[in-house]
């Protein structure tokens, strides 16, 4: 007996839920891998975006040399699934617990590098007994002004690490200041310049970096187009995309592969009220964003108010979709949205009824 | 053998983690309950803030008449633990799945009321076979302009529900526009006025509301101080508090009972970099907030940059706490922070070593 459309619909989860457009995501993975390969660059996608074993496997199958993660907990989740060539791109402060966990990862054969941006941080790693067990990469501030050494100061940290017996693989940067309108090219140039200085300073100190790692999704295309010492790129968001990338111009709407399916619950005040709020979309809202996310199929609509379980949408001149309609919301920041759910519904492109699969967000909540 | 301080420290979770100050939370519960009782008002705290069975039980023990929740999923979690007098303060659009789940709650004896703000919404409830199984309360827009009927239009929805066989308990509002500097009293007055009109219109239509429910944490004190038809209040945040309440002036820093313990991982750029980011603090940041959260023990410090695993703090004239120090961050919005973790560490006031308990965030992620 053929299932009716109504039956199929009822097999989708109740809204709000996050859905991956499988074919779009596969195309994003392939395009990113091909672009890096064409320039002879290694690709190490940041898995904090998706936190899913299935997606990490696809990225590796497409040619990624390994994965980037943000925490020891994320490294544990991916290593346990056999995805064990990992760079923790973070200046970890290693306490006894983290030292034991990193030692265990090394003991079971995982190939782990971790970030460091201070001599004190190197001392903690040393005290944790991690020399010879994990490799290190020195973080360089390329203009985002978050963590990271001044480019001329990275060599001091590298020397300290090398003397303590660590394999110093090289340097890394994150040009996060690419997250502003018109800033993508400038951020890529800043990164290239900062890493050039850092590499030269390390060479002067007698250390030859094998890995010079950079990149973000908004700066990715620009980083491929310029002269740069970069040997590896670490884009995260681009595998799924989000409203920030759409609005920055780094991904067109037709590449966006993750949406939140939401139901129209009210027409109060002549606006659309959806059952998706900050507890499934995330509350990220940079000052330059046009709202709290976007509607994929209504590009002129704006989410003007977001609370925990409501998104209020101004539809402009467009008629309001009927009460009970399901609309697709693109979160502003996919990494924080994915971290809010236990699983992703996976749909084939153009279908939104029965999911083709459900993937567990295996590293959800692994903040430490 | 007595445990050393070092041993105790190591028994705390690795940072970042959320910690509840037990005595402060208990004082918040008692103060809120006593204030409502003194005015003869029912208290139905919003459990979306804490999502914990243990905290819900304490609120009921202190005199709450039941709990408020935002979703069917939250109702299921609390009902399963026996906390089954529940109001889902949301204009649910009831699909087949939600209708079946609400019917099941009624079948196992839970006493559930749900929000409705349209005649179409009543029709969905009716079609779902819920008349006689759940009670309804009509949502009134009191000036926040999210969901909810115009005060003069609520009676139409109430009449439709009564004719369909539902027990119409009354009306409710959420004065969310209290979330702005200097707006608390105004929002409480707006709510009282909107509910007065709604109640009068319903009386004219021959319906006598038994419950007139309002309230939020910032408007709570003002709502107790004014003439109002309100019979019940539903504060949520006040049980734990957050940086928004601190900055709005509705809770002093000395009442704040939830912090994120975070480690200083870097002094890059002469600022403090903490290992707590938006994936544990949440990204809520109203335009009027001074930053992305506050440091409980450094009131002049400002979190000037927040990413997923970094908070960058400008300490002003204060010396930087040492690398490896643990500081306590008050999230801007406690409801979204709690929803990011699987459990809360519970500490006695003034201690931060071995947690006295760990409470599961039982309704985490229950968005539907």
Short mmCIF file of C-alpha atoms in Angstrom, two decimals, chain B residues 114-284:
data_model
loop_
_atom_site.label_atom_id
_atom_site.label_comp_id
_atom_site.label_asym_id
_atom_site.label_seq_id
_atom_site.Cartn_x
_atom_site.Cartn_y
_atom_site.Cartn_z
CA UNK B 114 -2.33 25.16 26.70
CA UNK B 115 -2.23 28.58 25.09
CA UNK B 116 -4.21 29.60 22.04
CA UNK B 117 -4.37 32.90 20.20
CA UNK B 118 -6.57 32.21 17.16
CA UNK B 119 -9.84 30.57 16.21
CA UNK B 120 -7.86 28.44 13.75
CA UNK B 121 -5.69 27.26 16.62
CA UNK B 122 -8.86 26.21 18.50
CA UNK B 123 -9.99 24.27 15.41
CA UNK B 124 -6.69 22.37 15.36
CA UNK B 125 -7.10 21.47 19.02
CA UNK B 126 -10.62 20.29 18.33
CA UNK B 127 -9.54 18.26 15.31
CA UNK B 128 -6.87 16.70 17.50
CA UNK B 129 -9.61 15.38 19.80
CA UNK B 130 -8.39 17.41 22.74
CA UNK B 131 -11.65 18.94 23.99
CA UNK B 132 -12.18 17.74 27.55
CA UNK B 133 -8.58 16.55 27.71
CA UNK B 134 -6.69 19.82 27.96
CA UNK B 135 -7.83 23.20 29.22
CA UNK B 136 -7.06 26.37 27.31
CA UNK B 137 -5.97 29.88 28.13
CA UNK B 138 -6.21 32.65 25.56
CA UNK B 139 -3.01 34.58 24.92
CA UNK B 140 -3.30 38.38 25.00
CA UNK B 141 -0.70 40.72 23.52
CA UNK B 142 0.18 43.13 26.32
CA UNK B 143 2.60 45.25 24.28
CA UNK B 144 5.47 42.88 23.52
CA UNK B 145 4.00 42.28 20.04
CA UNK B 146 5.04 38.68 19.65
CA UNK B 147 2.13 36.20 19.67
CA UNK B 148 -1.23 36.84 21.35
CA UNK B 149 -4.60 38.39 20.52
CA UNK B 150 -5.41 42.04 20.66
CA UNK B 151 -7.05 42.47 24.10
CA UNK B 152 -10.47 43.15 22.56
CA UNK B 153 -10.24 40.08 20.31
CA UNK B 154 -9.44 37.44 22.91
CA UNK B 155 -13.11 36.86 23.64
CA UNK B 156 -13.70 35.54 20.11
CA UNK B 157 -11.10 32.86 20.65
CA UNK B 158 -12.48 32.07 24.11
CA UNK B 159 -16.01 31.69 22.72
CA UNK B 160 -14.80 29.36 19.96
CA UNK B 161 -12.97 27.24 22.52
CA UNK B 162 -15.91 27.11 24.92
CA UNK B 163 -18.28 26.12 22.10
CA UNK B 164 -15.87 23.36 21.09
CA UNK B 165 -16.11 21.94 24.58
CA UNK B 166 -12.86 23.18 26.06
CA UNK B 167 -12.53 24.37 29.62
CA UNK B 168 -11.47 27.98 29.09
CA UNK B 169 -9.51 28.69 32.25
CA UNK B 170 -8.82 32.28 31.35
CA UNK B 171 -6.19 34.48 29.75
CA UNK B 172 -2.46 35.01 29.88
CA UNK B 173 0.08 37.56 28.71
CA UNK B 174 3.84 37.95 28.64
CA UNK B 175 5.10 41.53 29.05
CA UNK B 176 8.38 40.83 27.28
CA UNK B 177 8.91 44.51 26.56
CA UNK B 178 10.01 44.73 30.20
CA UNK B 179 13.37 43.58 28.82
CA UNK B 180 14.70 47.08 28.21
CA UNK B 181 16.29 49.67 30.50
CA UNK B 182 13.69 51.58 32.48
CA UNK B 183 10.79 49.60 30.99
CA UNK B 184 9.83 47.33 33.87
CA UNK B 185 7.09 49.45 35.45
CA UNK B 186 5.67 50.50 32.09
CA UNK B 187 5.46 46.88 30.91
CA UNK B 188 3.69 45.82 34.12
CA UNK B 189 1.17 48.64 33.67
CA UNK B 190 0.65 47.71 30.01
CA UNK B 191 0.02 44.13 31.02
CA UNK B 192 -2.48 45.09 33.71
CA UNK B 193 -4.33 47.33 31.24
CA UNK B 194 -4.39 44.74 28.43
CA UNK B 195 -5.60 42.00 30.76
CA UNK B 196 -8.26 44.32 32.24
CA UNK B 197 -9.65 44.95 28.76
CA UNK B 198 -9.45 41.26 27.83
CA UNK B 199 -11.26 40.18 31.00
CA UNK B 200 -13.98 42.81 30.54
CA UNK B 201 -14.53 41.78 26.92
CA UNK B 202 -14.81 38.14 27.96
CA UNK B 203 -17.29 39.00 30.71
CA UNK B 204 -19.37 40.89 28.13
CA UNK B 205 -19.33 37.71 26.03
CA UNK B 206 -20.54 35.66 28.98
CA UNK B 207 -17.25 33.99 29.89
CA UNK B 208 -15.77 34.43 33.35
CA UNK B 209 -12.00 33.80 33.42
CA UNK B 210 -10.84 31.99 36.54
CA UNK B 211 -7.17 32.54 35.76
CA UNK B 212 -5.60 35.83 34.69
CA UNK B 213 -1.93 35.00 34.28
CA UNK B 214 0.93 37.36 33.66
CA UNK B 215 4.40 38.21 34.62
CA UNK B 216 8.03 37.97 33.81
CA UNK B 217 11.08 38.32 36.03
CA UNK B 218 11.84 41.99 35.23
CA UNK B 219 8.19 43.03 35.68
CA UNK B 220 7.59 40.85 38.76
CA UNK B 221 8.09 43.43 41.51
CA UNK B 222 6.13 46.07 39.61
CA UNK B 223 3.27 43.64 38.93
CA UNK B 224 2.95 43.06 42.68
CA UNK B 225 2.85 46.78 43.40
CA UNK B 226 0.08 47.92 41.05
CA UNK B 227 -3.66 47.48 40.66
CA UNK B 228 -4.13 44.56 38.29
CA UNK B 229 -6.61 41.80 37.49
CA UNK B 230 -3.75 39.28 37.58
CA UNK B 231 -4.39 36.15 39.67
CA UNK B 232 -1.20 34.26 38.78
CA UNK B 233 2.41 35.14 37.93
CA UNK B 234 4.87 33.13 35.83
CA UNK B 235 8.43 34.40 36.40
CA UNK B 236 11.12 32.16 34.97
CA UNK B 237 14.61 33.64 35.06
CA UNK B 238 14.46 34.88 38.67
CA UNK B 239 15.15 31.45 40.16
CA UNK B 240 18.74 31.64 38.92
CA UNK B 241 19.20 35.14 37.52
CA UNK B 242 21.47 36.32 34.75
CA UNK B 243 23.38 39.33 33.48
CA UNK B 244 20.29 40.76 31.80
CA UNK B 245 18.49 40.96 35.16
CA UNK B 246 21.59 42.42 36.79
CA UNK B 247 21.87 45.12 34.13
CA UNK B 248 18.12 45.85 34.07
CA UNK B 249 18.23 46.32 37.84
CA UNK B 250 15.68 43.60 38.55
CA UNK B 251 18.18 41.43 40.47
CA UNK B 252 21.30 42.51 42.35
CA UNK B 253 24.55 40.66 41.70
CA UNK B 254 24.27 39.15 45.17
CA UNK B 255 21.16 37.19 44.10
CA UNK B 256 22.66 35.67 40.96
CA UNK B 257 22.78 31.90 41.43
CA UNK B 258 24.14 30.54 38.14
CA UNK B 259 27.63 31.07 36.78
CA UNK B 260 29.81 29.47 34.19
CA UNK B 261 33.20 28.52 35.60
CA UNK B 262 35.79 29.31 32.96
CA UNK B 263 39.59 29.10 32.75
CA UNK B 264 41.87 31.93 31.66
CA UNK B 265 43.61 30.37 28.65
CA UNK B 266 45.38 33.39 27.15
CA UNK B 267 46.45 36.96 27.81
CA UNK B 268 46.68 37.71 24.10
CA UNK B 269 46.60 41.42 23.33
CA UNK B 270 46.70 42.28 27.04
CA UNK B 271 43.16 41.00 27.54
CA UNK B 272 41.69 37.98 29.23
CA UNK B 273 40.68 35.05 27.01
CA UNK B 274 38.38 32.51 28.68
CA UNK B 275 37.47 29.00 27.53
CA UNK B 276 33.74 29.76 27.77
CA UNK B 277 32.09 30.84 24.54
CA UNK B 278 28.66 30.97 22.96
CA UNK B 279 28.33 27.17 23.06
CA UNK B 280 28.06 27.26 26.86
CA UNK B 281 27.02 30.86 27.61
CA UNK B 282 24.59 31.33 24.73
CA UNK B 283 24.88 34.18 22.25
CA UNK B 284 22.02 36.36 23.52
#
